Amino acid sequence: MAAYLIRSLGYGVLTILGVLLLLFVLFFAITDPDDIARKAVGDRARPEVIVQWKKNHGYDKPMFLNREHAVTDTSRYTDTLLFEHFRRSLTFDFGRSDAGDEPIGRRLWQGAGPSLSLTVPLFILGLVAGVAVALTVALFRETYIDRAVLVLCVLTMSVAGLLYIIGGQYLVGLLLKWFPISGFVSGLRDIARLLALPVLIGLVIGFGPDVRLFRTIFVEEMNRDYVRTARAKGAGDARVMLRHVLRNALIPILTNVVIAIPFLFTGALLLESFFGIPGLGSLTVDAIRANDFSTLRTMVYLGALLFIAGQLLTDVSYALADPRVRLS
């Protein structure tokens, strides 16, 4: 396993370097630093203000080659936007926001808590509910219960998530007044009350895809020979579904579940934005609105890192869940 992990980490490093190069091309080669400065300080700003802003944010360097230094001087290549882009990203020195001039690292640290307080309960409850419902409908497959749940899944998947958010805020928040429709505080009791509605809406949004996926996996496993053998030996439905079907269906479930764990840190874009939760999802939306390119680059880079970590974690979980899987 050690050799496999080292090889996978090597591939991951090459992927990250490619992502950083692509980000540089998208955000620097296409968008001129002067345009970034004008969007930050205003189109009518004086030239000296633009020059000072570029200097403060590190946009005053040449992109690929600094001809002010001698050919034999390494600064000719290191004193550039490209090198600084790679250096800051790889050392997690993300600099300052283009829009608010606030350190991006501080904003990430402040937004991680609110995002996790929303995404972790949503992830755990969604997983438990999806597996439980899928096991039930798989047990009663080809019956009215199975068909009714499948129709419900299709109906929930046919409605845009934005409609659930707006409708839930209006119906549950404004008319019934069961939960607040926005806001975030630090108290545990108040957090639970404020996050109840976005978590509930998130569960409804993910209900259809999760149940359909898990049901397909469970029905396929129920047609295996070992299930018929277990039933022939007198095993009950609960034992068959929990001890045999669920256990042997862990590999495809882990593929869907484990890779989603790292992205819990990036937050939920729509839910955080509409419910006023100051997490990383709303931070990304605010960066898009404010043309905050430095924050956007940081979020895309972190997303790539988390995706690679999720892929590696998924492979390792295969070997832990099934002794027959060998990582070599």
CSV table of C-alpha atoms in Angstrom, one decimal:
chain,number,residue,atom,x,y,z
A,1,MET,CA,0.0,0.0,0.0
A,2,ALA,CA,2.9,2.4,0.7
A,3,ALA,CA,4.1,2.2,-2.9
A,4,TYR,CA,0.6,2.9,-4.1
A,5,LEU,CA,0.2,5.9,-1.8
A,6,ILE,CA,3.5,7.4,-2.9
A,7,ARG,CA,2.7,6.9,-6.5
A,8,SER,CA,-0.8,8.5,-6.0
A,9,LEU,CA,0.7,11.4,-4.2
A,10,GLY,CA,3.1,11.9,-7.0
A,11,TYR,CA,0.3,12.0,-9.5
A,12,GLY,CA,-1.6,14.4,-7.2
A,13,VAL,CA,1.4,16.8,-7.1
A,14,LEU,CA,1.6,16.8,-10.9
A,15,THR,CA,-2.2,17.5,-11.1
A,16,ILE,CA,-1.9,20.4,-8.6
A,17,LEU,CA,0.9,21.9,-10.6
A,18,GLY,CA,-1.2,21.7,-13.7
A,19,VAL,CA,-4.2,23.2,-12.0
A,20,LEU,CA,-2.0,26.1,-10.8
A,21,LEU,CA,-0.7,26.7,-14.3
A,22,LEU,CA,-4.3,26.7,-15.7
A,23,LEU,CA,-5.4,29.1,-12.9
A,24,PHE,CA,-2.6,31.5,-13.8
A,25,VAL,CA,-3.5,31.4,-17.5
A,26,LEU,CA,-7.2,32.0,-16.7
A,27,PHE,CA,-6.8,34.8,-14.2
A,28,PHE,CA,-3.6,36.5,-15.3
A,29,ALA,CA,-2.9,35.9,-19.0
A,30,ILE,CA,-6.5,36.6,-20.0
A,31,THR,CA,-7.3,39.4,-17.4
A,32,ASP,CA,-4.8,42.2,-17.3
A,33,PRO,CA,-3.6,43.3,-13.8
A,34,ASP,CA,-4.5,46.8,-14.7
A,35,ASP,CA,-8.1,45.7,-15.2
A,36,ILE,CA,-8.1,43.9,-11.9
A,37,ALA,CA,-6.9,47.1,-10.2
A,38,ARG,CA,-9.5,49.2,-11.8
A,39,LYS,CA,-12.3,46.9,-10.8
A,40,ALA,CA,-11.0,47.0,-7.2
A,41,VAL,CA,-10.4,50.8,-6.8
A,42,GLY,CA,-12.8,52.1,-9.5
A,43,ASP,CA,-12.4,53.1,-13.2
A,44,ARG,CA,-12.0,56.7,-12.3
A,45,ALA,CA,-9.1,56.2,-9.9
A,46,ARG,CA,-5.9,58.1,-10.5
A,47,PRO,CA,-3.0,56.3,-12.2
A,48,GLU,CA,-0.9,56.6,-9.0
A,49,VAL,CA,-3.6,55.0,-7.0
A,50,ILE,CA,-3.8,52.0,-9.4
A,51,VAL,CA,0.0,51.7,-9.3
A,52,GLN,CA,0.0,51.7,-5.5
A,53,TRP,CA,-2.8,49.1,-5.3
A,54,LYS,CA,-0.9,46.8,-7.7
A,55,LYS,CA,2.2,47.1,-5.6
A,56,ASN,CA,0.3,46.3,-2.4
A,57,HIS,CA,-1.3,43.2,-3.9
A,58,GLY,CA,1.8,41.9,-5.8
A,59,TYR,CA,0.4,42.7,-9.3
A,60,ASP,CA,3.2,45.1,-10.3
A,61,LYS,CA,5.6,42.3,-11.4
A,62,PRO,CA,6.0,41.0,-15.0
A,63,MET,CA,4.1,37.8,-15.8
A,64,PHE,CA,6.7,35.4,-17.0
A,65,LEU,CA,10.1,37.1,-17.3
A,66,ASN,CA,11.5,40.1,-15.4
A,67,ARG,CA,13.9,41.8,-17.9
A,68,GLU,CA,15.0,44.3,-15.3
A,69,HIS,CA,17.3,41.7,-13.8
A,70,ALA,CA,20.4,40.3,-15.5
A,71,VAL,CA,20.2,37.1,-17.5
A,72,THR,CA,22.3,35.2,-15.0
A,73,ASP,CA,20.3,36.5,-12.0
A,74,THR,CA,17.7,34.0,-10.8
A,75,SER,CA,15.4,36.9,-9.9
A,76,ARG,CA,14.8,37.3,-13.6
A,77,TYR,CA,12.5,34.2,-13.2
A,78,THR,CA,11.5,34.4,-9.5
A,79,ASP,CA,10.5,38.0,-9.4
A,80,THR,CA,7.5,37.4,-11.6
A,81,LEU,CA,3.7,36.9,-11.2
A,82,LEU,CA,4.0,33.3,-12.3
A,83,PHE,CA,6.6,32.3,-9.7
A,84,GLU,CA,4.8,34.3,-6.9
A,85,HIS,CA,1.5,32.6,-7.9
A,86,PHE,CA,3.1,29.1,-7.5
A,87,ARG,CA,5.0,30.1,-4.3
A,88,ARG,CA,2.1,31.5,-2.5
A,89,SER,CA,-0.3,28.7,-3.5
A,90,LEU,CA,2.1,25.9,-2.5
A,91,THR,CA,3.0,27.6,0.8
A,92,PHE,CA,-0.6,28.5,1.5
A,93,ASP,CA,0.2,32.2,1.6
A,94,PHE,CA,-2.9,33.4,-0.2
A,95,GLY,CA,-2.2,37.1,0.3
A,96,ARG,CA,-5.0,39.7,0.6
A,97,SER,CA,-8.4,40.0,-0.9
A,98,ASP,CA,-8.7,42.1,-4.0
A,99,ALA,CA,-12.0,43.5,-2.9
A,100,GLY,CA,-11.7,44.1,0.9
A,101,ASP,CA,-7.9,44.1,1.3
A,102,GLU,CA,-8.3,41.5,4.1
A,103,PRO,CA,-6.0,38.5,4.5
A,104,ILE,CA,-7.6,35.6,2.7
A,105,GLY,CA,-6.2,33.1,5.2
A,106,ARG,CA,-8.2,34.8,8.0
A,107,ARG,CA,-11.3,34.8,5.9
A,108,LEU,CA,-10.9,31.1,5.2
A,109,TRP,CA,-10.4,30.4,8.9
A,110,GLN,CA,-13.5,32.4,9.9
A,111,GLY,CA,-15.7,30.8,7.2
A,112,ALA,CA,-14.6,27.2,7.9
A,113,GLY,CA,-16.6,26.9,11.2
A,114,PRO,CA,-20.0,28.1,9.8
A,115,SER,CA,-19.6,25.9,6.7
A,116,LEU,CA,-18.8,22.8,8.7
A,117,SER,CA,-21.7,23.5,11.1
A,118,LEU,CA,-24.0,23.3,8.0
A,119,THR,CA,-22.4,20.7,5.8
A,120,VAL,CA,-21.5,18.1,8.5
A,121,PRO,CA,-25.1,17.6,9.9
A,122,LEU,CA,-26.4,17.7,6.3
A,123,PHE,CA,-23.9,15.1,5.2
A,124,ILE,CA,-24.5,12.7,8.1
A,125,LEU,CA,-28.3,13.0,8.1
A,126,GLY,CA,-28.5,12.7,4.4
A,127,LEU,CA,-26.3,9.6,4.4
A,128,VAL,CA,-28.3,7.9,7.1
A,129,ALA,CA,-31.6,8.8,5.7
A,130,GLY,CA,-30.6,7.8,2.1
A,131,VAL,CA,-29.3,4.4,3.1
A,132,ALA,CA,-32.2,3.7,5.4
A,133,VAL,CA,-34.8,4.6,2.8
A,134,ALA,CA,-33.0,2.8,0.0
A,135,LEU,CA,-32.6,-0.4,2.1
A,136,THR,CA,-36.4,-0.3,2.8
A,137,VAL,CA,-37.5,0.2,-0.8
A,138,ALA,CA,-35.0,-2.4,-2.0
A,139,LEU,CA,-36.5,-4.9,0.5
A,140,PHE,CA,-40.0,-4.1,-0.9
A,141,ARG,CA,-38.8,-3.8,-4.5
A,142,GLU,CA,-41.4,-4.1,-7.3
A,143,THR,CA,-44.2,-3.2,-4.8
A,144,TYR,CA,-46.3,-0.1,-4.4
A,145,ILE,CA,-43.9,1.1,-1.7
A,146,ASP,CA,-41.0,0.9,-4.1
A,147,ARG,CA,-42.8,2.6,-6.9
A,148,ALA,CA,-44.2,5.4,-4.7
A,149,VAL,CA,-40.7,6.2,-3.4
A,150,LEU,CA,-39.2,6.2,-6.9
A,151,VAL,CA,-41.9,8.5,-8.1
A,152,LEU,CA,-41.2,10.8,-5.1
A,153,CYS,CA,-37.5,10.7,-5.9
A,154,VAL,CA,-38.1,11.7,-9.5
A,155,LEU,CA,-40.4,14.5,-8.4
A,156,THR,CA,-37.8,15.9,-6.0
A,157,MET,CA,-35.1,15.7,-8.6
A,158,SER,CA,-37.3,17.5,-11.2
A,159,VAL,CA,-37.5,20.7,-9.1
A,160,ALA,CA,-34.6,23.1,-9.0
A,161,GLY,CA,-32.8,23.4,-5.7
A,162,LEU,CA,-33.3,27.2,-5.8
A,163,LEU,CA,-37.1,26.7,-5.7
A,164,TYR,CA,-36.8,24.6,-2.6
A,165,ILE,CA,-34.8,27.3,-0.9
A,166,ILE,CA,-37.1,30.1,-1.8
A,167,GLY,CA,-40.3,28.1,-1.1
A,168,GLY,CA,-39.0,26.8,2.2
A,169,GLN,CA,-38.0,30.3,3.4
A,170,TYR,CA,-41.5,31.6,2.4
A,171,LEU,CA,-43.6,28.7,3.7
A,172,VAL,CA,-41.7,27.6,6.8
A,173,GLY,CA,-39.9,30.8,7.7
A,174,LEU,CA,-42.4,33.6,6.9
A,175,LEU,CA,-45.8,32.0,7.0
A,176,LEU,CA,-45.4,29.3,9.6
A,177,LYS,CA,-42.6,31.1,11.5
A,178,TRP,CA,-41.1,27.8,12.7
A,179,PHE,CA,-37.5,28.7,12.0
A,180,PRO,CA,-35.5,31.9,11.1
A,181,ILE,CA,-34.9,32.4,7.4
A,182,SER,CA,-31.4,33.8,7.8
A,183,GLY,CA,-28.6,34.7,10.2
A,184,PHE,CA,-25.8,33.0,12.1
A,185,VAL,CA,-24.7,33.3,15.7
A,186,SER,CA,-22.2,31.5,17.9
A,187,GLY,CA,-24.4,29.9,20.6
A,188,LEU,CA,-25.0,26.1,20.1
A,189,ARG,CA,-28.8,26.3,20.8
A,190,ASP,CA,-29.2,29.3,18.5
A,191,ILE,CA,-27.1,27.6,15.8
A,192,ALA,CA,-29.3,24.6,15.8
A,193,ARG,CA,-32.4,26.7,15.4
A,194,LEU,CA,-30.9,28.8,12.6
A,195,LEU,CA,-29.5,25.8,10.7
A,196,ALA,CA,-32.6,23.6,11.0
A,197,LEU,CA,-34.3,25.0,7.9
A,198,PRO,CA,-31.2,25.0,5.5
A,199,VAL,CA,-30.4,21.5,6.7
A,200,LEU,CA,-33.9,20.3,6.1
A,201,ILE,CA,-34.0,21.9,2.6
A,202,GLY,CA,-30.6,20.3,1.8
A,203,LEU,CA,-31.9,16.9,2.8
A,204,VAL,CA,-34.9,17.4,0.5
A,205,ILE,CA,-32.6,18.4,-2.4
A,206,GLY,CA,-30.3,15.4,-2.0
A,207,PHE,CA,-33.1,12.9,-1.2
A,208,GLY,CA,-33.9,11.8,-4.8
A,209,PRO,CA,-30.3,11.3,-6.1
A,210,ASP,CA,-29.1,9.5,-3.0
A,211,VAL,CA,-32.1,7.1,-2.6
A,212,ARG,CA,-32.1,6.2,-6.3
A,213,LEU,CA,-28.3,5.5,-6.3
A,214,PHE,CA,-28.3,3.5,-3.1
A,215,ARG,CA,-31.5,1.6,-4.1
A,216,THR,CA,-29.8,0.5,-7.4
A,217,ILE,CA,-26.8,-0.7,-5.5
A,218,PHE,CA,-28.8,-2.7,-3.0
A,219,VAL,CA,-31.1,-4.3,-5.6
A,220,GLU,CA,-28.1,-5.4,-7.6
A,221,GLU,CA,-26.6,-7.0,-4.5
A,222,MET,CA,-29.9,-8.7,-3.5
A,223,ASN,CA,-29.7,-10.7,-6.7
A,224,ARG,CA,-26.4,-12.3,-5.8
A,225,ASP,CA,-26.0,-15.9,-4.9
A,226,TYR,CA,-24.9,-15.2,-1.3
A,227,VAL,CA,-28.2,-13.5,-0.6
A,228,ARG,CA,-30.2,-16.5,-1.8
A,229,THR,CA,-27.9,-18.8,0.3
A,230,ALA,CA,-28.4,-16.7,3.4
A,231,ARG,CA,-32.2,-16.8,2.9
A,232,ALA,CA,-32.0,-20.5,2.4
A,233,LYS,CA,-30.3,-20.9,5.7
A,234,GLY,CA,-33.2,-19.1,7.4
A,235,ALA,CA,-31.7,-15.6,7.8
A,236,GLY,CA,-34.3,-12.9,8.4
A,237,ASP,CA,-34.8,-9.8,6.3
A,238,ALA,CA,-33.1,-7.5,8.8
A,239,ARG,CA,-30.0,-9.7,9.0
A,240,VAL,CA,-29.8,-10.2,5.2
A,241,MET,CA,-30.1,-6.5,4.5
A,242,LEU,CA,-27.8,-5.2,7.2
A,243,ARG,CA,-25.2,-8.0,7.6
A,244,HIS,CA,-25.0,-9.1,3.9
A,245,VAL,CA,-26.4,-6.6,1.4
A,246,LEU,CA,-25.2,-3.4,3.1
A,247,ARG,CA,-21.8,-4.8,4.0
A,248,ASN,CA,-21.1,-6.0,0.4
A,249,ALA,CA,-22.5,-2.8,-1.1
A,250,LEU,CA,-20.0,-0.6,0.8
A,251,ILE,CA,-17.5,-0.2,-2.1
A,252,PRO,CA,-19.9,1.7,-4.5
A,253,ILE,CA,-21.3,3.6,-1.5
A,254,LEU,CA,-17.9,4.6,-0.4
A,255,THR,CA,-17.2,5.9,-3.9
A,256,ASN,CA,-20.1,8.3,-3.5
A,257,VAL,CA,-19.6,9.2,0.1
A,258,VAL,CA,-15.9,9.4,0.9
A,259,ILE,CA,-15.1,11.7,-2.1
A,260,ALA,CA,-17.7,14.1,-0.7
A,261,ILE,CA,-16.1,14.4,2.7
A,262,PRO,CA,-13.3,16.8,1.8
A,263,PHE,CA,-15.8,19.1,0.1
A,264,LEU,CA,-17.6,19.6,3.4
A,265,PHE,CA,-15.0,22.3,4.0
A,266,THR,CA,-15.9,24.3,0.9
A,267,GLY,CA,-19.5,24.9,2.1
A,268,ALA,CA,-22.8,24.9,0.2
A,269,LEU,CA,-22.9,27.9,-2.2
A,270,LEU,CA,-26.7,28.4,-2.5
A,271,LEU,CA,-27.7,27.5,1.0
A,272,GLU,CA,-25.1,29.7,2.6
A,273,SER,CA,-25.8,32.6,0.3
A,274,PHE,CA,-29.6,32.6,0.7
A,275,PHE,CA,-29.6,31.9,4.5
A,276,GLY,CA,-26.9,34.5,5.3
A,277,ILE,CA,-24.4,31.9,6.7
A,278,PRO,CA,-20.9,33.4,6.6
A,279,GLY,CA,-19.2,30.3,5.4
A,280,LEU,CA,-16.8,29.5,2.6
A,281,GLY,CA,-19.7,29.0,0.1
A,282,SER,CA,-21.0,32.5,0.6
A,283,LEU,CA,-17.4,33.7,0.5
A,284,THR,CA,-17.1,32.3,-3.0
A,285,VAL,CA,-20.3,33.8,-4.1
A,286,ASP,CA,-19.3,37.2,-2.7
A,287,ALA,CA,-16.0,36.9,-4.4
A,288,ILE,CA,-17.7,36.4,-7.8
A,289,ARG,CA,-19.9,39.4,-7.2
A,290,ALA,CA,-17.1,41.6,-6.2
A,291,ASN,CA,-14.6,40.4,-9.0
A,292,ASP,CA,-12.3,39.3,-6.2
A,293,PHE,CA,-9.9,37.3,-8.3
A,294,SER,CA,-7.4,36.4,-5.5
A,295,THR,CA,-10.2,34.8,-3.4
A,296,LEU,CA,-11.6,32.9,-6.4
A,297,ARG,CA,-8.2,31.6,-7.3
A,298,THR,CA,-7.7,30.4,-3.7
A,299,MET,CA,-11.1,28.7,-3.6
A,300,VAL,CA,-10.5,26.9,-6.9
A,301,TYR,CA,-7.1,25.8,-5.8
A,302,LEU,CA,-8.4,24.5,-2.4
A,303,GLY,CA,-11.2,22.7,-4.3
A,304,ALA,CA,-8.6,20.9,-6.5
A,305,LEU,CA,-6.6,19.9,-3.4
A,306,LEU,CA,-9.7,18.6,-1.6
A,307,PHE,CA,-10.7,16.6,-4.7
A,308,ILE,CA,-7.3,14.9,-5.0
A,309,ALA,CA,-7.5,14.1,-1.2
A,310,GLY,CA,-10.9,12.7,-1.7
A,311,GLN,CA,-9.8,10.4,-4.5
A,312,LEU,CA,-6.9,9.1,-2.4
A,313,LEU,CA,-9.1,8.7,0.6
A,314,THR,CA,-11.6,6.7,-1.5
A,315,ASP,CA,-9.0,4.3,-2.7
A,316,VAL,CA,-7.7,3.7,0.9
A,317,SER,CA,-11.3,3.2,2.1
A,318,TYR,CA,-11.7,0.4,-0.4
A,319,ALA,CA,-8.9,-1.6,1.1
A,320,LEU,CA,-10.2,-1.0,4.6
A,321,ALA,CA,-13.8,-1.9,3.8
A,322,ASP,CA,-13.0,-5.0,1.7
A,323,PRO,CA,-10.0,-7.2,2.6
A,324,ARG,CA,-10.1,-8.6,-1.0
A,325,VAL,CA,-9.0,-5.2,-2.4
A,326,ARG,CA,-5.3,-4.8,-2.7
A,327,LEU,CA,-3.6,-1.5,-3.4
A,328,SER,CA,-0.5,-2.2,-5.4
